[in-house]
Amino acid sequence: DIQMTQSPSSLSASVGDRVTVTCRAGQTISSYLNWYQQKPGKAPKLLIFAASSLQSGVPSRFTGSGSGTDFTLTISSLQPEDFATYYCQQSYSNPYTFGQGTKLEIK
Amino acid sequence: QLQLQESGPGLVKPSETLSLTCTVSGASISSSTYYWGWFRQPPGNGLEWIGSLSSGGTTYYTPSLESRVTISVEKSKNQFSLRLTSVTAADTAVYYCARQRWELLPEYNYFDPWGQGTLVTVSS
């Protein structure tokens, strides 16, 4: 299995802050890296696919970058609705695996 | 607008079989463009992919569950299903279904949208 390691596990930030979450794959996964946002009691929502492609309807303050083993999700200016848990997922090989999640909390 | 909805028993006894159905609306499950997948999330924990199904019926599963899981399609009802046998308390989770889009050129493979999820508790 390809291990996905996210950092940090939790993050406190303020509205308007720029935040970055990193995700490292245990082996190269090309650009088969997706980012999801999950709010309590809700299903995950796709934000970024193929490492850097913004899903339709997702605000442009979300950007993804990286390839190979190292990836980042950046939120340029945090909004109140962005406080949630973020997961990276590799879809390069079976089994598709997720990072452990990054919980973004209000400072 | 594509929507997915999970349904099935919320309580299953240990050693029995967990059966869930995902009803798809707004798109044909027979479309060759899509795959369809199942995930689960134990309470307070992270996400786990269980397996996926192609429109042609090809399935692939996470190795850790492969001996106990079956994903199948009911095209006439625009549904796909999950069966997990010999369940234990460790199978207690919220189960999600999702549409999978997988292309080689350009390269992408992602899950969107997801159903709202359904909690399945394994307990006697």
mmCIF file of N, CA and C in Angstrom, chain A:
data_model
loop_
_atom_site.group_PDB
_atom_site.id
_atom_site.type_symbol
_atom_site.label_atom_id
_atom_site.label_comp_id
_atom_site.label_asym_id
_atom_site.label_seq_id
_atom_site.Cartn_x
_atom_site.Cartn_y
_atom_site.Cartn_z
ATOM 1 N N ASP A 1 0.833 -1.184 0.000
ATOM 2 C CA ASP A 1 0.000 0.000 0.000
ATOM 3 C C ASP A 1 0.880 1.252 0.000
ATOM 4 N N ILE A 2 0.420 2.284 -0.676
ATOM 5 C CA ILE A 2 1.141 3.546 -0.682
ATOM 6 C C ILE A 2 0.693 4.371 0.528
ATOM 7 N N GLN A 3 1.644 4.684 1.381
ATOM 8 C CA GLN A 3 1.313 5.464 2.570
ATOM 9 C C GLN A 3 1.309 6.943 2.226
ATOM 10 N N MET A 4 0.282 7.628 2.699
ATOM 11 C CA MET A 4 0.143 9.068 2.494
ATOM 12 C C MET A 4 0.261 9.762 3.849
ATOM 13 N N THR A 5 1.177 10.680 3.942
ATOM 14 C CA THR A 5 1.438 11.376 5.206
ATOM 15 C C THR A 5 1.160 12.856 5.051
ATOM 16 N N GLN A 6 0.206 13.347 5.812
ATOM 17 C CA GLN A 6 -0.153 14.753 5.778
ATOM 18 C C GLN A 6 0.472 15.488 6.952
ATOM 19 N N SER A 7 0.781 16.746 6.725
ATOM 20 C CA SER A 7 1.224 17.591 7.828
ATOM 21 C C SER A 7 0.766 19.026 7.584
ATOM 22 N N PRO A 8 0.392 19.715 8.675
ATOM 23 C CA PRO A 8 0.297 19.189 10.033
ATOM 24 C C PRO A 8 -0.985 18.369 10.210
ATOM 25 N N SER A 9 -1.136 17.729 11.349
ATOM 26 C CA SER A 9 -2.372 17.007 11.651
ATOM 27 C C SER A 9 -3.477 17.977 12.037
ATOM 28 N N SER A 10 -3.080 19.099 12.630
ATOM 29 C CA SER A 10 -4.050 20.137 12.954
ATOM 30 C C SER A 10 -3.385 21.490 12.814
ATOM 31 N N LEU A 11 -4.224 22.480 12.609
ATOM 32 C CA LEU A 11 -3.715 23.808 12.299
ATOM 33 C C LEU A 11 -4.725 24.836 12.781
ATOM 34 N N SER A 12 -4.258 25.818 13.521
ATOM 35 C CA SER A 12 -5.117 26.924 13.942
ATOM 36 C C SER A 12 -4.769 28.162 13.128
ATOM 37 N N ALA A 13 -5.780 28.798 12.566
ATOM 38 C CA ALA A 13 -5.541 29.959 11.726
ATOM 39 C C ALA A 13 -6.722 30.918 11.831
ATOM 40 N N SER A 14 -6.520 32.108 11.328
ATOM 41 C CA SER A 14 -7.544 33.149 11.394
ATOM 42 C C SER A 14 -8.108 33.419 10.006
ATOM 43 N N VAL A 15 -9.323 33.965 9.981
ATOM 44 C CA VAL A 15 -9.921 34.385 8.717
ATOM 45 C C VAL A 15 -8.976 35.364 8.023
ATOM 46 N N GLY A 16 -8.749 35.124 6.755
ATOM 47 C CA GLY A 16 -7.841 35.954 5.982
ATOM 48 C C GLY A 16 -6.433 35.403 5.871
ATOM 49 N N ASP A 17 -6.071 34.433 6.691
ATOM 50 C CA ASP A 17 -4.741 33.844 6.651
ATOM 51 C C ASP A 17 -4.557 33.016 5.391
ATOM 52 N N ARG A 18 -3.283 32.870 5.024
ATOM 53 C CA ARG A 18 -2.894 31.938 3.976
ATOM 54 C C ARG A 18 -2.379 30.690 4.664
ATOM 55 N N VAL A 19 -2.893 29.546 4.275
ATOM 56 C CA VAL A 19 -2.474 28.302 4.916
ATOM 57 C C VAL A 19 -2.074 27.280 3.862
ATOM 58 N N THR A 20 -1.140 26.428 4.273
ATOM 59 C CA THR A 20 -0.660 25.373 3.382
ATOM 60 C C THR A 20 -0.656 24.053 4.122
ATOM 61 N N VAL A 21 -1.165 23.037 3.469
ATOM 62 C CA VAL A 21 -1.155 21.670 3.975
ATOM 63 C C VAL A 21 -0.306 20.845 3.015
ATOM 64 N N THR A 22 0.540 19.998 3.577
ATOM 65 C CA THR A 22 1.391 19.183 2.717
ATOM 66 C C THR A 22 1.009 17.708 2.817
ATOM 67 N N CYS A 23 1.297 17.004 1.762
ATOM 68 C CA CYS A 23 0.996 15.584 1.664
ATOM 69 C C CYS A 23 2.167 14.910 0.973
ATOM 70 N N ARG A 24 2.695 13.860 1.594
ATOM 71 C CA ARG A 24 3.820 13.138 1.012
ATOM 72 C C ARG A 24 3.428 11.692 0.772
ATOM 73 N N ALA A 25 3.699 11.211 -0.403
ATOM 74 C CA ALA A 25 3.415 9.821 -0.750
ATOM 75 C C ALA A 25 4.648 8.961 -0.501
ATOM 76 N N GLY A 26 4.408 7.704 -0.113
ATOM 77 C CA GLY A 26 5.506 6.797 0.171
ATOM 78 C C GLY A 26 6.285 6.348 -1.060
ATOM 79 N N GLN A 27 5.708 6.565 -2.244
ATOM 80 C CA GLN A 27 6.380 6.298 -3.508
ATOM 81 C C GLN A 27 5.771 7.230 -4.543
ATOM 82 N N THR A 28 6.405 7.302 -5.693
ATOM 83 C CA THR A 28 5.898 8.235 -6.683
ATOM 84 C C THR A 28 4.484 7.862 -7.145
ATOM 85 N N ILE A 29 3.638 8.876 -7.259
ATOM 86 C CA ILE A 29 2.261 8.668 -7.693
ATOM 87 C C ILE A 29 1.921 9.567 -8.879
ATOM 88 N N SER A 30 2.949 10.035 -9.580
ATOM 89 C CA SER A 30 2.745 10.946 -10.705
ATOM 90 C C SER A 30 1.908 12.133 -10.207
ATOM 91 N N SER A 31 0.806 12.412 -10.864
ATOM 92 C CA SER A 31 -0.078 13.499 -10.415
ATOM 93 C C SER A 31 -1.424 12.975 -9.940
ATOM 94 N N TYR A 32 -1.467 11.692 -9.587
ATOM 95 C CA TYR A 32 -2.718 11.082 -9.146
ATOM 96 C C TYR A 32 -2.978 11.393 -7.669
ATOM 97 N N LEU A 33 -3.208 12.669 -7.400
ATOM 98 C CA LEU A 33 -3.390 13.131 -6.043
ATOM 99 C C LEU A 33 -4.611 14.037 -5.989
ATOM 100 N N ASN A 34 -5.525 13.702 -5.097
ATOM 101 C CA ASN A 34 -6.752 14.471 -4.935
ATOM 102 C C ASN A 34 -6.825 15.053 -3.532
ATOM 103 N N TRP A 35 -7.501 16.178 -3.408
ATOM 104 C CA TRP A 35 -7.741 16.804 -2.107
ATOM 105 C C TRP A 35 -9.243 16.898 -1.867
ATOM 106 N N TYR A 36 -9.657 16.540 -0.661
ATOM 107 C CA TYR A 36 -11.061 16.605 -0.257
ATOM 108 C C TYR A 36 -11.190 17.429 1.018
ATOM 109 N N GLN A 37 -12.329 18.081 1.137
ATOM 110 C CA GLN A 37 -12.699 18.820 2.340
ATOM 111 C C GLN A 37 -13.865 18.089 2.986
ATOM 112 N N GLN A 38 -13.806 17.925 4.304
ATOM 113 C CA GLN A 38 -14.914 17.280 4.999
ATOM 114 C C GLN A 38 -15.295 18.092 6.230
ATOM 115 N N LYS A 39 -16.566 18.421 6.322
ATOM 116 C CA LYS A 39 -17.103 19.101 7.496
ATOM 117 C C LYS A 39 -17.817 18.083 8.374
ATOM 118 N N PRO A 40 -17.930 18.349 9.661
ATOM 119 C CA PRO A 40 -18.525 17.370 10.582
ATOM 120 C C PRO A 40 -19.905 16.908 10.133
ATOM 121 N N GLY A 41 -20.079 15.588 10.108
ATOM 122 C CA GLY A 41 -21.362 15.012 9.744
ATOM 123 C C GLY A 41 -21.689 15.058 8.266
ATOM 124 N N LYS A 42 -20.727 15.470 7.460
ATOM 125 C CA LYS A 42 -20.955 15.588 6.011
ATOM 126 C C LYS A 42 -20.017 14.685 5.238
ATOM 127 N N ALA A 43 -20.391 14.456 3.984
ATOM 128 C CA ALA A 43 -19.540 13.667 3.099
ATOM 129 C C ALA A 43 -18.345 14.492 2.639
ATOM 130 N N PRO A 44 -17.254 13.842 2.280
ATOM 131 C CA PRO A 44 -16.134 14.569 1.671
ATOM 132 C C PRO A 44 -16.572 15.255 0.379
ATOM 133 N N LYS A 45 -15.919 16.388 0.132
ATOM 134 C CA LYS A 45 -16.172 17.175 -1.075
ATOM 135 C C LYS A 45 -14.858 17.337 -1.822
ATOM 136 N N LEU A 46 -14.874 17.006 -3.104
ATOM 137 C CA LEU A 46 -13.665 17.134 -3.910
ATOM 138 C C LEU A 46 -13.326 18.598 -4.145
ATOM 139 N N LEU A 47 -12.071 18.956 -3.861
ATOM 140 C CA LEU A 47 -11.594 20.316 -4.124
ATOM 141 C C LEU A 47 -10.667 20.362 -5.345
ATOM 142 N N ILE A 48 -9.676 19.487 -5.315
ATOM 143 C CA ILE A 48 -8.599 19.473 -6.311
ATOM 144 C C ILE A 48 -8.419 18.040 -6.786
ATOM 145 N N PHE A 49 -8.280 17.837 -8.087
ATOM 146 C CA PHE A 49 -7.949 16.519 -8.621
ATOM 147 C C PHE A 49 -6.717 16.640 -9.510
ATOM 148 N N ALA A 50 -6.083 15.520 -9.739
ATOM 149 C CA ALA A 50 -4.857 15.490 -10.547
ATOM 150 C C ALA A 50 -3.836 16.521 -10.055
ATOM 151 N N ALA A 51 -3.725 16.614 -8.760
ATOM 152 C CA ALA A 51 -2.742 17.454 -8.052
ATOM 153 C C ALA A 51 -2.999 18.951 -8.115
ATOM 154 N N SER A 52 -3.490 19.443 -9.259
ATOM 155 C CA SER A 52 -3.572 20.897 -9.399
ATOM 156 C C SER A 52 -4.809 21.394 -10.136
ATOM 157 N N SER A 53 -5.714 20.503 -10.504
ATOM 158 C CA SER A 53 -6.923 20.914 -11.228
ATOM 159 C C SER A 53 -8.039 21.232 -10.242
ATOM 160 N N LEU A 54 -8.583 22.419 -10.371
ATOM 161 C CA LEU A 54 -9.643 22.873 -9.464
ATOM 162 C C LEU A 54 -10.977 22.292 -9.921
ATOM 163 N N GLN A 55 -11.660 21.609 -9.020
ATOM 164 C CA GLN A 55 -12.977 21.056 -9.366
ATOM 165 C C GLN A 55 -13.959 22.200 -9.614
ATOM 166 N N SER A 56 -14.848 21.997 -10.566
ATOM 167 C CA SER A 56 -15.850 22.992 -10.903
ATOM 168 C C SER A 56 -16.639 23.407 -9.664
ATOM 169 N N GLY A 57 -16.803 24.719 -9.503
ATOM 170 C CA GLY A 57 -17.583 25.235 -8.391
ATOM 171 C C GLY A 57 -16.778 25.501 -7.127
ATOM 172 N N VAL A 58 -15.532 25.084 -7.106
ATOM 173 C CA VAL A 58 -14.679 25.311 -5.929
ATOM 174 C C VAL A 58 -14.014 26.686 -6.054
ATOM 175 N N PRO A 59 -14.020 27.473 -4.989
ATOM 176 C CA PRO A 59 -13.443 28.823 -5.082
ATOM 177 C C PRO A 59 -11.970 28.806 -5.463
ATOM 178 N N SER A 60 -11.560 29.836 -6.172
ATOM 179 C CA SER A 60 -10.197 29.899 -6.685
ATOM 180 C C SER A 60 -9.160 30.151 -5.594
ATOM 181 N N ARG A 61 -9.575 30.400 -4.365
ATOM 182 C CA ARG A 61 -8.593 30.558 -3.284
ATOM 183 C C ARG A 61 -7.924 29.222 -2.923
ATOM 184 N N PHE A 62 -8.494 28.123 -3.416
ATOM 185 C CA PHE A 62 -7.900 26.800 -3.219
ATOM 186 C C PHE A 62 -6.987 26.483 -4.407
ATOM 187 N N THR A 63 -5.736 26.158 -4.122
ATOM 188 C CA THR A 63 -4.833 25.731 -5.183
ATOM 189 C C THR A 63 -4.052 24.506 -4.728
ATOM 190 N N GLY A 64 -3.734 23.650 -5.675
ATOM 191 C CA GLY A 64 -2.943 22.468 -5.409
ATOM 192 C C GLY A 64 -1.713 22.456 -6.295
ATOM 193 N N SER A 65 -0.652 21.862 -5.777
ATOM 194 C CA SER A 65 0.563 21.760 -6.571
ATOM 195 C C SER A 65 1.325 20.506 -6.183
ATOM 196 N N GLY A 66 2.312 20.184 -7.023
ATOM 197 C CA GLY A 66 3.168 19.042 -6.741
ATOM 198 C C GLY A 66 3.037 17.933 -7.756
ATOM 199 N N SER A 67 3.980 17.033 -7.701
ATOM 200 C CA SER A 67 3.946 15.809 -8.504
ATOM 201 C C SER A 67 4.996 14.866 -7.949
ATOM 202 N N GLY A 68 4.864 13.597 -8.290
ATOM 203 C CA GLY A 68 5.817 12.619 -7.780
ATOM 204 C C GLY A 68 5.444 12.172 -6.383
ATOM 205 N N THR A 69 6.090 12.721 -5.376
ATOM 206 C CA THR A 69 5.813 12.320 -3.999
ATOM 207 C C THR A 69 5.375 13.459 -3.082
ATOM 208 N N ASP A 70 5.581 14.690 -3.476
ATOM 209 C CA ASP A 70 5.314 15.825 -2.593
ATOM 210 C C ASP A 70 4.274 16.768 -3.181
ATOM 211 N N PHE A 71 3.263 17.051 -2.358
ATOM 212 C CA PHE A 71 2.110 17.824 -2.820
ATOM 213 C C PHE A 71 1.709 18.841 -1.758
ATOM 214 N N THR A 72 1.067 19.916 -2.208
ATOM 215 C CA THR A 72 0.578 20.913 -1.271
ATOM 216 C C THR A 72 -0.812 21.384 -1.666
ATOM 217 N N LEU A 73 -1.584 21.720 -0.651
ATOM 218 C CA LEU A 73 -2.866 22.397 -0.817
ATOM 219 C C LEU A 73 -2.718 23.745 -0.125
ATOM 220 N N THR A 74 -3.029 24.796 -0.849
ATOM 221 C CA THR A 74 -2.934 26.138 -0.292
ATOM 222 C C THR A 74 -4.294 26.820 -0.357
ATOM 223 N N ILE A 75 -4.660 27.457 0.725
ATOM 224 C CA ILE A 75 -5.845 28.310 0.763
ATOM 225 C C ILE A 75 -5.327 29.729 0.917
ATOM 226 N N SER A 76 -5.609 30.569 -0.067
ATOM 227 C CA SER A 76 -4.929 31.862 -0.119
ATOM 228 C C SER A 76 -5.423 32.845 0.933
ATOM 229 N N SER A 77 -6.706 32.812 1.223
ATOM 230 C CA SER A 77 -7.283 33.731 2.203
ATOM 231 C C SER A 77 -8.459 33.025 2.868
ATOM 232 N N LEU A 78 -8.218 32.516 4.064
ATOM 233 C CA LEU A 78 -9.213 31.678 4.730
ATOM 234 C C LEU A 78 -10.537 32.402 4.931
ATOM 235 N N GLN A 79 -11.603 31.679 4.615
ATOM 236 C CA GLN A 79 -12.947 32.166 4.876
ATOM 237 C C GLN A 79 -13.576 31.330 5.988
ATOM 238 N N PRO A 80 -14.598 31.852 6.652
ATOM 239 C CA PRO A 80 -15.195 31.102 7.779
ATOM 240 C C PRO A 80 -15.654 29.696 7.390
ATOM 241 N N GLU A 81 -16.114 29.528 6.155
ATOM 242 C CA GLU A 81 -16.618 28.224 5.732
ATOM 243 C C GLU A 81 -15.501 27.226 5.416
ATOM 244 N N ASP A 82 -14.240 27.660 5.474
ATOM 245 C CA ASP A 82 -13.129 26.770 5.148
ATOM 246 C C ASP A 82 -12.647 25.952 6.345
ATOM 247 N N PHE A 83 -13.156 26.233 7.531
ATOM 248 C CA PHE A 83 -12.712 25.487 8.703
ATOM 249 C C PHE A 83 -13.356 24.104 8.650
ATOM 250 N N ALA A 84 -12.494 23.107 8.480
ATOM 251 C CA ALA A 84 -12.924 21.746 8.179
ATOM 252 C C ALA A 84 -11.698 20.844 8.268
ATOM 253 N N THR A 85 -11.891 19.576 7.933
ATOM 254 C CA THR A 85 -10.772 18.637 7.838
ATOM 255 C C THR A 85 -10.478 18.385 6.368
ATOM 256 N N TYR A 86 -9.202 18.359 6.035
ATOM 257 C CA TYR A 86 -8.762 18.181 4.653
ATOM 258 C C TYR A 86 -7.981 16.870 4.534
ATOM 259 N N TYR A 87 -8.309 16.121 3.487
ATOM 260 C CA TYR A 87 -7.655 14.839 3.227
ATOM 261 C C TYR A 87 -7.028 14.840 1.836
ATOM 262 N N CYS A 88 -5.825 14.305 1.751
ATOM 263 C CA CYS A 88 -5.282 13.984 0.434
ATOM 264 C C CYS A 88 -5.537 12.506 0.164
ATOM 265 N N GLN A 89 -5.599 12.162 -1.104
ATOM 266 C CA GLN A 89 -5.840 10.775 -1.516
ATOM 267 C C GLN A 89 -5.017 10.484 -2.757
ATOM 268 N N GLN A 90 -4.333 9.330 -2.753
ATOM 269 C CA GLN A 90 -3.660 8.909 -3.979
ATOM 270 C C GLN A 90 -4.575 7.949 -4.723
ATOM 271 N N SER A 91 -4.677 8.172 -6.028
ATOM 272 C CA SER A 91 -5.484 7.297 -6.881
ATOM 273 C C SER A 91 -4.601 6.694 -7.970
ATOM 274 N N TYR A 92 -3.326 6.497 -7.660
ATOM 275 C CA TYR A 92 -2.358 5.935 -8.604
ATOM 276 C C TYR A 92 -2.439 4.421 -8.646
ATOM 277 N N SER A 93 -2.613 3.805 -7.474
ATOM 278 C CA SER A 93 -2.646 2.351 -7.454
ATOM 279 C C SER A 93 -3.546 1.831 -6.339
ATOM 280 N N ASN A 94 -4.044 0.619 -6.559
ATOM 281 C CA ASN A 94 -4.880 -0.094 -5.608
ATOM 282 C C ASN A 94 -4.010 -0.650 -4.477
ATOM 283 N N PRO A 95 -4.392 -0.371 -3.215
ATOM 284 C CA PRO A 95 -5.606 0.344 -2.787
ATOM 285 C C PRO A 95 -5.405 1.853 -2.748
ATOM 286 N N TYR A 96 -6.439 2.575 -3.129
ATOM 287 C CA TYR A 96 -6.388 4.036 -3.028
ATOM 288 C C TYR A 96 -6.346 4.395 -1.547
ATOM 289 N N THR A 97 -5.388 5.202 -1.163
ATOM 290 C CA THR A 97 -5.199 5.499 0.242
ATOM 291 C C THR A 97 -5.262 6.998 0.508
ATOM 292 N N PHE A 98 -5.652 7.321 1.725
ATOM 293 C CA PHE A 98 -5.810 8.694 2.167
ATOM 294 C C PHE A 98 -4.744 9.070 3.189
ATOM 295 N N GLY A 99 -4.459 10.345 3.259
ATOM 296 C CA GLY A 99 -3.718 10.854 4.388
ATOM 297 C C GLY A 99 -4.598 10.807 5.633
ATOM 298 N N GLN A 100 -3.999 11.047 6.775
ATOM 299 C CA GLN A 100 -4.729 10.932 8.038
ATOM 300 C C GLN A 100 -5.626 12.131 8.299
ATOM 301 N N GLY A 101 -5.505 13.166 7.492
ATOM 302 C CA GLY A 101 -6.345 14.349 7.631
ATOM 303 C C GLY A 101 -5.638 15.491 8.334
ATOM 304 N N THR A 102 -6.015 16.700 7.971
ATOM 305 C CA THR A 102 -5.543 17.919 8.625
ATOM 306 C C THR A 102 -6.768 18.698 9.074
ATOM 307 N N LYS A 103 -6.902 18.868 10.371
ATOM 308 C CA LYS A 103 -8.051 19.605 10.912
ATOM 309 C C LYS A 103 -7.688 21.076 11.030
ATOM 310 N N LEU A 104 -8.423 21.887 10.304
ATOM 311 C CA LEU A 104 -8.182 23.326 10.286
ATOM 312 C C LEU A 104 -9.179 23.992 11.222
ATOM 313 N N GLU A 105 -8.657 24.628 12.252
ATOM 314 C CA GLU A 105 -9.502 25.224 13.285
ATOM 315 C C GLU A 105 -9.311 26.729 13.341
ATOM 316 N N ILE A 106 -10.322 27.380 13.889
ATOM 317 C CA ILE A 106 -10.278 28.836 14.023
ATOM 318 C C ILE A 106 -9.407 29.208 15.213
ATOM 319 N N LYS A 107 -8.480 30.152 14.981
ATOM 320 C CA LYS A 107 -7.627 30.627 16.063
ATOM 321 C C LYS A 107 -8.395 31.630 16.908
#
